[in-house]
Short mmCIF file of C-alpha atoms in Angstrom, two decimals:
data_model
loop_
_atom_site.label_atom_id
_atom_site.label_comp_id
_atom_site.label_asym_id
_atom_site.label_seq_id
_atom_site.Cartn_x
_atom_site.Cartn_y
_atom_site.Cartn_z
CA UNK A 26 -0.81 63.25 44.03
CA UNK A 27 -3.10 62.39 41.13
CA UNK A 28 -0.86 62.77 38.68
CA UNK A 29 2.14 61.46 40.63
CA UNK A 30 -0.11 58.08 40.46
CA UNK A 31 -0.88 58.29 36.89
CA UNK A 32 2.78 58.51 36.00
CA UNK A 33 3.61 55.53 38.39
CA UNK A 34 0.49 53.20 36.55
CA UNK A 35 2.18 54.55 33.07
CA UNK A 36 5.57 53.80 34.00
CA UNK A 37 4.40 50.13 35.41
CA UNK A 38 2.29 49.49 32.26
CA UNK A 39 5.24 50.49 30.13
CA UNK A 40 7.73 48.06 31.94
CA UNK A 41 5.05 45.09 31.97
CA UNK A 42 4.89 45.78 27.66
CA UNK A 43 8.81 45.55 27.64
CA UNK A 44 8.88 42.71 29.46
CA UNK A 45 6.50 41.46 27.92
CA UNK A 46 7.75 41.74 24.20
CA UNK A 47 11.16 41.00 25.26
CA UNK A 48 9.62 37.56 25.93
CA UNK A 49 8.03 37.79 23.02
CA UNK A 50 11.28 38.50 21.00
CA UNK A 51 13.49 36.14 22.60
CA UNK A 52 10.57 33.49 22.02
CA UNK A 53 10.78 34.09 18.83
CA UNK A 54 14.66 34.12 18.23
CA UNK A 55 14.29 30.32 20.22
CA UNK A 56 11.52 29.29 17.65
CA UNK A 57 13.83 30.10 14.74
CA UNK A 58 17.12 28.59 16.41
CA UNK A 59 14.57 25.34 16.72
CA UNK A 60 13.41 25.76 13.35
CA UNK A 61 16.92 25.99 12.17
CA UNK A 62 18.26 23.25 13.57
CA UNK A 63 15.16 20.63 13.11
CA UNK A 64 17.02 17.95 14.53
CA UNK A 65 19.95 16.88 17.25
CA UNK A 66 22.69 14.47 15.84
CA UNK A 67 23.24 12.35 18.78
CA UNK A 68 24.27 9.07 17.04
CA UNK A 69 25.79 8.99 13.51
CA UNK A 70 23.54 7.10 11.77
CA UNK A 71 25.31 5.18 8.61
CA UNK A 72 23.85 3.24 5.19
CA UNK A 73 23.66 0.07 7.59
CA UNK A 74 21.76 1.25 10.47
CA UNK A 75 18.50 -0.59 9.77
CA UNK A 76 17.48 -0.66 13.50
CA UNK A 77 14.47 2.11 13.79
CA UNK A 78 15.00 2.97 17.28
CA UNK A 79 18.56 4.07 16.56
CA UNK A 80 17.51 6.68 13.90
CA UNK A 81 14.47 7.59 16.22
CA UNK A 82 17.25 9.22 18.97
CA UNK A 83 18.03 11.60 16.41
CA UNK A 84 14.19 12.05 14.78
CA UNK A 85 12.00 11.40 18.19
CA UNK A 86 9.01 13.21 16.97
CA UNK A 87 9.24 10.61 13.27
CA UNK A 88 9.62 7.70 15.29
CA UNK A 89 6.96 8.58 17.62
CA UNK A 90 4.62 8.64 15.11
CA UNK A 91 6.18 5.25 13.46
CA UNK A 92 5.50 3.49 16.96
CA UNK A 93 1.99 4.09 16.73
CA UNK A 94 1.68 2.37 13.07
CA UNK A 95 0.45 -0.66 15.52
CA UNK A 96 -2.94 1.41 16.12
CA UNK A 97 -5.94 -1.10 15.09
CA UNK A 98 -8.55 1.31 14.06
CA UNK A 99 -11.23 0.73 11.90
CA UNK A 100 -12.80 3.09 8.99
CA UNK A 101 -16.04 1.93 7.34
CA UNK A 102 -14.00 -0.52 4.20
CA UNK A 103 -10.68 0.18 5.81
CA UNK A 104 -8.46 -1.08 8.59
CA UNK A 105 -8.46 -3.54 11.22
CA UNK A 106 -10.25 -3.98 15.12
CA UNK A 107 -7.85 -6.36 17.15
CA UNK A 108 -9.12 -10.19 17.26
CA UNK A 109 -7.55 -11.56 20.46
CA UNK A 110 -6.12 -15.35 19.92
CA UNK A 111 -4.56 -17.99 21.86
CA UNK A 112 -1.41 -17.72 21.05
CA UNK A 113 0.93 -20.95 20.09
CA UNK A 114 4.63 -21.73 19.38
CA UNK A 115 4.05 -21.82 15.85
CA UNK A 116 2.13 -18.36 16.61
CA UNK A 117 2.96 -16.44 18.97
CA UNK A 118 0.62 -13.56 18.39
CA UNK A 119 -1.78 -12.71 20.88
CA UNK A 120 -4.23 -10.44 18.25
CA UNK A 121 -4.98 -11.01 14.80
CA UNK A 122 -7.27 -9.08 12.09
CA UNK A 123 -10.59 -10.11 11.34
CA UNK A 124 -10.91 -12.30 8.49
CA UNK A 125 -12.30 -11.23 4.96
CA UNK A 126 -12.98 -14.71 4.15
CA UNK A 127 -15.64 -15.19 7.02
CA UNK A 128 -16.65 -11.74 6.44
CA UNK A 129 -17.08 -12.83 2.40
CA UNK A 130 -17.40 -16.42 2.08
CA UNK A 131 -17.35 -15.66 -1.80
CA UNK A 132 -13.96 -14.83 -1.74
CA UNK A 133 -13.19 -18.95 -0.98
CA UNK A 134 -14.99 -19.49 -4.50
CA UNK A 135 -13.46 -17.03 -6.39
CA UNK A 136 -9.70 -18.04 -5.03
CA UNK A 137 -10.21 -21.87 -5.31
CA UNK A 138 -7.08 -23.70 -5.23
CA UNK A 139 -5.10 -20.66 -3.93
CA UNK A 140 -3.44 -20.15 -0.84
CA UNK A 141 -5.66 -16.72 -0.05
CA UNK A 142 -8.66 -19.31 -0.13
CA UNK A 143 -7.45 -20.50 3.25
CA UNK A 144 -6.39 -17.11 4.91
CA UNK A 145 -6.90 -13.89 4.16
CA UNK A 146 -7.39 -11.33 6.55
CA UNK A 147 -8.16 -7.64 7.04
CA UNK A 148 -4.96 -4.79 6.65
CA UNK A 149 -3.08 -4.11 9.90
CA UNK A 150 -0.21 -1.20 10.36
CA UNK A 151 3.26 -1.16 9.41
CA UNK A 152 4.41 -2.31 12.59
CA UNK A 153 2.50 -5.87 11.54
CA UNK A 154 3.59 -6.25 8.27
CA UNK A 155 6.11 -8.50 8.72
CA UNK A 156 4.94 -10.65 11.08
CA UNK A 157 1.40 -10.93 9.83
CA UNK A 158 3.32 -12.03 6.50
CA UNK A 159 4.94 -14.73 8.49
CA UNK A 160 3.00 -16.35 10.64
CA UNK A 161 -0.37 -16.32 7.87
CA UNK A 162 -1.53 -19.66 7.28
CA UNK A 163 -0.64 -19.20 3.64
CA UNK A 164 2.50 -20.56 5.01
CA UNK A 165 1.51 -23.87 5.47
CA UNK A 166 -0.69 -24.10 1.86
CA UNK A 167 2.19 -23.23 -0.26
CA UNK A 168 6.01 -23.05 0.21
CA UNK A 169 6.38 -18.89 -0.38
CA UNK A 170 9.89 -17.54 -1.54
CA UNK A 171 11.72 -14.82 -0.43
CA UNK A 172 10.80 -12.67 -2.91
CA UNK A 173 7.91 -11.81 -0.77
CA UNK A 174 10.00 -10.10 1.77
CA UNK A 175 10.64 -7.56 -0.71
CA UNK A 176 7.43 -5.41 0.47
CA UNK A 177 6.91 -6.82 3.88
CA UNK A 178 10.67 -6.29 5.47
CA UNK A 179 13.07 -3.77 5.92
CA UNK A 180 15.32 -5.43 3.00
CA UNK A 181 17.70 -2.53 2.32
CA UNK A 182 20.89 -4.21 4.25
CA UNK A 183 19.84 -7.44 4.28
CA UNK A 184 20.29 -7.33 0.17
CA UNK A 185 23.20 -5.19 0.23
CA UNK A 186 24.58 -7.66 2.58
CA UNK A 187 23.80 -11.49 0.78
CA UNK A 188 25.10 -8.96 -2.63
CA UNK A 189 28.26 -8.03 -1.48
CA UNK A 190 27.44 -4.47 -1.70
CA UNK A 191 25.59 -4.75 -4.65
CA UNK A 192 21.69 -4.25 -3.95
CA UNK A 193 20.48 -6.09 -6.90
CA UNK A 194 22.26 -9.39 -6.56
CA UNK A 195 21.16 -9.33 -3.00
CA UNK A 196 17.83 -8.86 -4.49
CA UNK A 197 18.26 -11.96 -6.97
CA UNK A 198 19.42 -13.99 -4.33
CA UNK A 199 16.69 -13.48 -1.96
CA UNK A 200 13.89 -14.08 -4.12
CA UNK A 201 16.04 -17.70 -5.42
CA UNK A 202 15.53 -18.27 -0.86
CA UNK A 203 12.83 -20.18 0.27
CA UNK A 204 10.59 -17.75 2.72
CA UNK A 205 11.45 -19.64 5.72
CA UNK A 206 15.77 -19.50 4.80
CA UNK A 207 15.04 -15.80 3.57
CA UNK A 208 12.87 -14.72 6.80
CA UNK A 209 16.62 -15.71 9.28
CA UNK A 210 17.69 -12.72 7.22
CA UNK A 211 15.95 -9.91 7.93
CA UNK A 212 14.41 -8.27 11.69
CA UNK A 213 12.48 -5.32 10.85
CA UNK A 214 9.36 -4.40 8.97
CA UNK A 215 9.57 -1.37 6.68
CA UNK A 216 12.09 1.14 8.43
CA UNK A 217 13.51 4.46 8.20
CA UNK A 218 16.60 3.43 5.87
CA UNK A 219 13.51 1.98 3.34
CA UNK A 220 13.19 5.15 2.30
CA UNK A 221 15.65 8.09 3.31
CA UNK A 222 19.32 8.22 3.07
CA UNK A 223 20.97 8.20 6.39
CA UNK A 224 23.41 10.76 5.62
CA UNK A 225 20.74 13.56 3.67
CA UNK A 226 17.73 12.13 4.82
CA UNK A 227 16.22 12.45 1.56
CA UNK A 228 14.12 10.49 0.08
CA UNK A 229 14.83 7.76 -1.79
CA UNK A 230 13.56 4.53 -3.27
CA UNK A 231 15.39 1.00 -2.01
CA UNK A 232 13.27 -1.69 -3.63
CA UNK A 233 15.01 -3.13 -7.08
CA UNK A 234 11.48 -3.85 -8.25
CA UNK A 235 10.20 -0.52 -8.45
CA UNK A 236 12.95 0.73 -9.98
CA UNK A 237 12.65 -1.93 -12.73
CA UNK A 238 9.38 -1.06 -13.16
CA UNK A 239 9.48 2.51 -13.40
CA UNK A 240 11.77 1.85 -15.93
CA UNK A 241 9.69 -0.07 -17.50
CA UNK A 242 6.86 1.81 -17.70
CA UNK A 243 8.56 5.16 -18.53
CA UNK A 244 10.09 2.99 -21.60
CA UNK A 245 6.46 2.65 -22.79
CA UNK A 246 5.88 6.23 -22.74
CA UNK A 247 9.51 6.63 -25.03
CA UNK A 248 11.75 7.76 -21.60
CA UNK A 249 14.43 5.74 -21.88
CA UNK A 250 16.93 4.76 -18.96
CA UNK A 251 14.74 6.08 -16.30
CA UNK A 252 16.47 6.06 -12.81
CA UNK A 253 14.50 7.12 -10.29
CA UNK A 254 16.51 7.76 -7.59
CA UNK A 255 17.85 10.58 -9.76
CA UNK A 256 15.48 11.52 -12.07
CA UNK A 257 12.15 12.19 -10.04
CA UNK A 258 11.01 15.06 -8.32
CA UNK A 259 11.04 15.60 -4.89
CA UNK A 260 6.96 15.70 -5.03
CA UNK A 261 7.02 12.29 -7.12
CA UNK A 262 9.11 10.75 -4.31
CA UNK A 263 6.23 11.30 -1.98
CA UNK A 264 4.52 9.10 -4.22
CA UNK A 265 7.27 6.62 -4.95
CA UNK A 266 8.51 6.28 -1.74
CA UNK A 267 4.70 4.41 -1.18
CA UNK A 268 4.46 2.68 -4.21
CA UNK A 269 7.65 0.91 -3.89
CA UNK A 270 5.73 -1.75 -2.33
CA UNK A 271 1.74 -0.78 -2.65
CA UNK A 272 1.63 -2.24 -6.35
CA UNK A 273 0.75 -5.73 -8.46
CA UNK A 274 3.23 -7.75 -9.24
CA UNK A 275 4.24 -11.21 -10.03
CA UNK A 276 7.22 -13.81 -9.64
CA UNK A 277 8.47 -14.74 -13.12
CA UNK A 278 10.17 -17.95 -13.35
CA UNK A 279 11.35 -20.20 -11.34
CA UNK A 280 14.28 -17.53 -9.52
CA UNK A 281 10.92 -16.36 -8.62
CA UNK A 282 12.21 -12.68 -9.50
CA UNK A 283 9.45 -10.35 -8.49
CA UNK A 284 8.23 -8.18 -11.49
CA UNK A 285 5.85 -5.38 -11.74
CA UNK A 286 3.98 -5.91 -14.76
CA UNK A 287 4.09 -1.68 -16.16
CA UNK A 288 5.63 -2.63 -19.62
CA UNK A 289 2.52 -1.59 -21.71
CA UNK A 290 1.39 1.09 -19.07
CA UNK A 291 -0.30 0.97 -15.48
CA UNK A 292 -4.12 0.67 -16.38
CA UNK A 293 -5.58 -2.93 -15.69
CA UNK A 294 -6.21 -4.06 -19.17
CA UNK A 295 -2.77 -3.31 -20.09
CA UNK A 296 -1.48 -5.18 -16.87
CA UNK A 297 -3.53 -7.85 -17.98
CA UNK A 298 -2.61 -7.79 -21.31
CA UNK A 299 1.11 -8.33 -20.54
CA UNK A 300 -0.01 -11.02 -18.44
CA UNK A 301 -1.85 -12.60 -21.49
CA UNK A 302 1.17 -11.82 -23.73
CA UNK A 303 3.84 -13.81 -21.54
CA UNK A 304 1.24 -16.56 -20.80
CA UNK A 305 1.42 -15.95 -17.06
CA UNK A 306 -1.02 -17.50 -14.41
CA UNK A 307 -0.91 -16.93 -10.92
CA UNK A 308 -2.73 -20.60 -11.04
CA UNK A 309 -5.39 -22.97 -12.00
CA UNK A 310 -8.88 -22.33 -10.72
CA UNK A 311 -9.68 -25.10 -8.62
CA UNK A 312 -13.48 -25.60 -9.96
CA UNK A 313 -13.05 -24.42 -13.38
CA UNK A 314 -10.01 -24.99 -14.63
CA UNK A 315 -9.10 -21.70 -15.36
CA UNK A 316 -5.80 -19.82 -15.74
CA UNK A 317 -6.54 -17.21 -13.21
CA UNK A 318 -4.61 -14.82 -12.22
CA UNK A 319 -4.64 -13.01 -8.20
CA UNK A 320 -4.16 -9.27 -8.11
CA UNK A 321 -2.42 -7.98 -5.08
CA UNK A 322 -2.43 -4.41 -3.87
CA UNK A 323 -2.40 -2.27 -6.73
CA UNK A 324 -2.51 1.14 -4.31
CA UNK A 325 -0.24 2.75 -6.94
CA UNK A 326 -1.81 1.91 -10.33
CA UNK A 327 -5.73 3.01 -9.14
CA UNK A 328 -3.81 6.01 -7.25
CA UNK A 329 -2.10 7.55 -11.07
CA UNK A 330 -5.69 7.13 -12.30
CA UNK A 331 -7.04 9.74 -9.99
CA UNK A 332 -8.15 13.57 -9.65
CA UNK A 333 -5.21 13.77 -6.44
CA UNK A 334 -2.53 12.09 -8.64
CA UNK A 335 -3.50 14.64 -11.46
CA UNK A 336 -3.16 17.68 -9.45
CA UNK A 337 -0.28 16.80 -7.63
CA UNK A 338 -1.24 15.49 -4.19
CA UNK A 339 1.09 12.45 -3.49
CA UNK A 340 0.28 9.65 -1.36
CA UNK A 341 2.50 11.16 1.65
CA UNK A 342 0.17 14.65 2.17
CA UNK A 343 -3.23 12.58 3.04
CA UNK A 344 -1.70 9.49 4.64
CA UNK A 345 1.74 11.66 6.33
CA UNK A 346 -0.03 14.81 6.24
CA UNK A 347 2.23 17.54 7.74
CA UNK A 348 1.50 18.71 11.42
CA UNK A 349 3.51 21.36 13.38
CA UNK A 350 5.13 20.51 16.47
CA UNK A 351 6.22 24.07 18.65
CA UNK A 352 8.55 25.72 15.27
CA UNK A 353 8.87 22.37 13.37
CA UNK A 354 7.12 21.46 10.87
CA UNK A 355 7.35 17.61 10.29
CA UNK A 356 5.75 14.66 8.62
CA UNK A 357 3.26 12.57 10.26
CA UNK A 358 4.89 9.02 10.24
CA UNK A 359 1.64 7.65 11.91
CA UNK A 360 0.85 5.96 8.33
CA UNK A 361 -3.15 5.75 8.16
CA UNK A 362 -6.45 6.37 6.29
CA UNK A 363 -6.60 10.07 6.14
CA UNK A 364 -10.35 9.48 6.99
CA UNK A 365 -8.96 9.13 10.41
CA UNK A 366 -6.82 12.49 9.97
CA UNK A 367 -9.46 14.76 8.00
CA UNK A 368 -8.13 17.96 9.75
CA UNK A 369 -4.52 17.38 8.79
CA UNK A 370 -5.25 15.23 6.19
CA UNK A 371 -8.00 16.69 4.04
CA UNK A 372 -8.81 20.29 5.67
CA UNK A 373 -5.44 21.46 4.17
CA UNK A 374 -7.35 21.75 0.40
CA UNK A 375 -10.83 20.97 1.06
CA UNK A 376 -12.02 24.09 3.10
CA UNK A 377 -15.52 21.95 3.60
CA UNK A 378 -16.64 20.48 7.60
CA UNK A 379 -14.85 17.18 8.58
CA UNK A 380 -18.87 15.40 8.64
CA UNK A 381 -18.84 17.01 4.72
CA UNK A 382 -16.00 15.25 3.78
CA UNK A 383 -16.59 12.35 5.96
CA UNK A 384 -20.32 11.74 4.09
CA UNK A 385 -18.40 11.91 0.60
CA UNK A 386 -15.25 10.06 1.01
CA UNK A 387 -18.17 7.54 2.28
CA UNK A 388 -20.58 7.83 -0.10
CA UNK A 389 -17.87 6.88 -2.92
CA UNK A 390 -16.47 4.10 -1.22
CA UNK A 391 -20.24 2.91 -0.43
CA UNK A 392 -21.03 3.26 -4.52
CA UNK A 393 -17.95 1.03 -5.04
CA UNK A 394 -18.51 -1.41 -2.67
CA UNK A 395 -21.71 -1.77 -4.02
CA UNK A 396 -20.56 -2.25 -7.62
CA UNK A 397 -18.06 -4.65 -6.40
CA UNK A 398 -20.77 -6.94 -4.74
CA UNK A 399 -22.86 -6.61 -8.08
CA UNK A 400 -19.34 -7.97 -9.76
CA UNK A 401 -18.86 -10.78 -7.37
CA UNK A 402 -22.64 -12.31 -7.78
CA UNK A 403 -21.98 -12.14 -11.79
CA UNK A 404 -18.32 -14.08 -11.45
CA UNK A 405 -19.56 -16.57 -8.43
CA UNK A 406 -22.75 -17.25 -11.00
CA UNK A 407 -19.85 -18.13 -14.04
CA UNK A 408 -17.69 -19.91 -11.75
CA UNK A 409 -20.87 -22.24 -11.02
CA UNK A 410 -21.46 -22.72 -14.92
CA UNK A 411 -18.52 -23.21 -15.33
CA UNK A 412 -17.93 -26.14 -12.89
CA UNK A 413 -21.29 -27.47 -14.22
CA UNK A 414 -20.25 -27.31 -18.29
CA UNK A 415 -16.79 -29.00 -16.60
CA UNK A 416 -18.91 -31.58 -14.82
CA UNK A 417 -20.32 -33.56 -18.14
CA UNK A 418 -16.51 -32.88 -19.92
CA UNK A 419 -17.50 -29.62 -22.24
CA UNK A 420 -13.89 -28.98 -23.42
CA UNK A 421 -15.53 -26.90 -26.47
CA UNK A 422 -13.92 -23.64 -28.00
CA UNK A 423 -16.69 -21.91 -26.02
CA UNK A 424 -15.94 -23.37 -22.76
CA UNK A 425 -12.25 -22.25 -23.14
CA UNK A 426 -13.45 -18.95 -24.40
CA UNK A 427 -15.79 -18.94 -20.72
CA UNK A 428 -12.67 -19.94 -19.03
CA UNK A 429 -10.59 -17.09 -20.33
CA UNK A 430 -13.51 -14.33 -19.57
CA UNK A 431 -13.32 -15.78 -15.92
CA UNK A 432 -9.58 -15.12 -16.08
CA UNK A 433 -10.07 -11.59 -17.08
CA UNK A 434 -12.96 -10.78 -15.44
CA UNK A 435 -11.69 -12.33 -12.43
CA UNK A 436 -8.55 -9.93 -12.37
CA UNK A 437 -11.03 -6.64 -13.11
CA UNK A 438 -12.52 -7.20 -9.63
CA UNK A 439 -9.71 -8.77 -7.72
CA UNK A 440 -8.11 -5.68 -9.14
CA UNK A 441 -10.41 -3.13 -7.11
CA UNK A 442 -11.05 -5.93 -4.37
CA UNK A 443 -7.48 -5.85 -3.54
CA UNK A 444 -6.82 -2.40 -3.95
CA UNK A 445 -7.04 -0.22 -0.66
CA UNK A 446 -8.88 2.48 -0.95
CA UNK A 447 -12.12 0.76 -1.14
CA UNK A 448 -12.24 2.85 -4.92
CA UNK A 449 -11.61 6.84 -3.33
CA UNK A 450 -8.26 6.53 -4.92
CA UNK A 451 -9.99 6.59 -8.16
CA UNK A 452 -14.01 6.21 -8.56
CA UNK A 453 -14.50 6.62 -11.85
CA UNK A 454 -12.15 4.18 -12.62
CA UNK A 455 -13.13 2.16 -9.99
CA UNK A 456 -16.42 1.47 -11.19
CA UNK A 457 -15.26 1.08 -14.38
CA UNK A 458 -13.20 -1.31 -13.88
CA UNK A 459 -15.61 -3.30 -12.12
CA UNK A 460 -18.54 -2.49 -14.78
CA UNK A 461 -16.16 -4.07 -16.95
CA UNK A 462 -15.62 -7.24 -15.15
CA UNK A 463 -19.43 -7.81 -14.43
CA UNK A 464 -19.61 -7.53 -18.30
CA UNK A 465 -16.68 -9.96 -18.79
CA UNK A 466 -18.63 -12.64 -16.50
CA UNK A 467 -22.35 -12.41 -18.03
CA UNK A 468 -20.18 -12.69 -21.68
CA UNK A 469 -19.11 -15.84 -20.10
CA UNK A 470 -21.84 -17.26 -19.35
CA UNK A 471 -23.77 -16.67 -22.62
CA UNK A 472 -20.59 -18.38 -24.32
CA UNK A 473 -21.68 -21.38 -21.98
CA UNK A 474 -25.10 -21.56 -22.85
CA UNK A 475 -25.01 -23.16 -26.51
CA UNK A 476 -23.23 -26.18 -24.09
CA UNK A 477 -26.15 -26.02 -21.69
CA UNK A 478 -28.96 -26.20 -24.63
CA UNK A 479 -26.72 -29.29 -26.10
CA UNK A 480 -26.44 -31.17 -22.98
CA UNK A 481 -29.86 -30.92 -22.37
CA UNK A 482 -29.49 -28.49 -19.25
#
């Protein structure tokens, strides 16, 4: 009887292990069917579907993560909490970010005379990039061309359609558009078609700028021709993809045609230098009278100076780490700070505690923003000699040469000011960037002080 029972508990066991690694097996054979076919074609999505949602029937688990771009969350120097507003028929939004400008009332000094003296806010999600673009009070300061839909709209068809086809004469002709005549034209902010081909979904890069100016700066370096669409790797379109819009720039002439400014190379003096070389000015400082020039969002330049871009990492692995969902393995398209991703985001390389890489990401971006204030006081206390030596009409060689280090130096920390990473993109060059523009002020104003000692100040 014993052993009769001992053979039935064997024979049970046995069956439950089949079973068991039959579901096991067939689980398996699933997970690779899934992870062959990674998605389901249910619409046929063409060069001129532009609407998001349509793609996102075929790529739910992308668009997911796109939908949630319109998260306001806030890192130390990064991000945005939601500031509720009454909203208005000239504004119809019901949440805005905070504003740098109360936050940093020196910002109002150092842009005198500029439009981002009036309103300049804190850096919301994809989802609010166009309409934060549009309803800004900037609007109202200065009449804004089309051009500057080129970063903050899904522009792709909209250009292919006012060219006929042809992406670049679309291009032309949108920047020649008032903002207000080219804003009837477009509906989306950046979109899937931005940046993958409908029919491959590779990557690819859309934005006529970029291309120019990766032709540009490959020229300097003796590459000749560059197209990037076929010449990069798939690795450098992780990058590319990002820094067809997260650049400087400027609008030359008046078609307005938006240039990025990599003919000598993608360092700051040699941005600035160009600028110098073409006599550009992005205006005249209100207070001192001096060709100044506003940097923008130079993401892409500060990135190519650091340790990441040197070993490889492109922008998409910390801000659209990878994440595996059941056998796929897909790209986050929840675009944000990785310091709100470290698992996923930094854990993949840095085998160090999430509060271990949280206190240094920190304590570099707390070093910068420290240097950064340091800058400001020095070009605030020019600015002020400035307007004084321009008070009593100094129009001496030294007072130009004071208005010109204001110029530069004001660029140098607009540069890093601007630039979103709050310096983790690149410290060392962060700091020296700004070390340089605290130098460029205090040169300033010792040019200014044989003017002082003559006018008796």
């Amino acid at each position: 009887m014993a052993f009769g029972r001992r053979v039935i508990v064997i024979m049970v066991v046995v069956a439950v292990l089949a079973v068991g690694i039959s579901a096991l097996l067939v689980n398996i054979f699933e997970r690779k069917q899934e992870a062959r076919n990674p998605f389901y074609r249910v619409v046929e999505l063409t060069d001129e579907t532009e609407d998001p949602a349509i793609w996102g029937k075929n790529f739910p688990l992308q668009y997911d993560g796109y939908r949630r771009t319109v998260d306001q969350v806030r890192t130390r120097y990064g991000g945005s909490e939601a500031v509720p507003r009454t909203p208005t028929q000239a504004d119809p939004r019901s949440v805005v970010a905070e504003s740098r400008l109360e936050e940093d009332p020196r910002l109002k000094t150092m842009w005198a005379g500029y439009a981002f003296a009036v309103d300049f806010r804190e850096d919301r999600g994809h989802a609010y990039m166009l309409d934060d673009q549009t309803f800004t009070e900037r609007q109202h300061v200065t009449k804004q061309p089309g051009t500057c839909l080129h970063c903050h709209a899904s522009v792709y068809v909209p250009y292919k359609k006012a060219g006929g086809g042809d992406l670049i004469q679309g291009f032309e002709r949108f920047n020649a558009m008032s903002y207000a005549e080219a804003r009837k034209h477009v509906t989306h902010p950046v979109a899937c078609i931005d940046c993958h081909d409908p029919s491959t979904m590779q990557l690819r890069v859309t934005r006529p700028a970029f291309m120019e100016g990766m032709r540009a700066w490959k020229a300097s370096q003796g590459v000749k021709d560059y197209d990037v669409n076929a010449m990069a790797t798939r690795q450098e379109m992780r990058s590319y993809v990002c820094g067809q819009c997260h650049v400087e720039y400027y609008f030359k002439g008046p078609q307005k045609r938006l240039v990025y400014p990599w003919f000598n190379g993608l360092h700051v003096e040699q941005i600035v230098a160009y600028y110098d070389s073409v006599g550009h000015k992005d205006w005249t400082h209100a207070e001192t009278g001096a060709p100044v020039l506003k940097a923008q969002h130079p993401e892409f330049e500060m990135w190519n100076q650091g340790i990441h871009a040197r070993s490889g990492v492109a922008c998409a692995d910390c801000h659209m780490p990878y994440e595996r969902v059941g056998a796929l393995k897909v790209s986050d398209h929840h675009v944000r700070s990785p310091l709100l991703n470290i698992n996923r985001a930094c854990q993949t390389c840095h085998r160090w505690p999430e509060d271990e890489l949280m206190a240094r990401a920190t304590a570099i971006q707390d070093r910068v923003h420290g240097m950064r204030d340091q800058a400001m006081d020095a070009l605030i206390d020019l600015v002020a000699d400035l307007k004084a030596a321009r008070a009593v009409g100094d129009t001496a060689a030294a007072f130009r040469q004071a208005q010109q280090l204001q110029r530069h130096a004001q660029f140098y920390l607009d540069f890093i000011e601007a630039e979103n990473s709050s310096g983790f993109h690149a410290p060392q060059e962060a700091l020296r960037v700004l070390g340089q523009s605290i130098d460029l002020s205090r040169r300033g104003q010792l040019a200014l002080r044989p003017l002082a000692a003559h006018a008796g100040r």
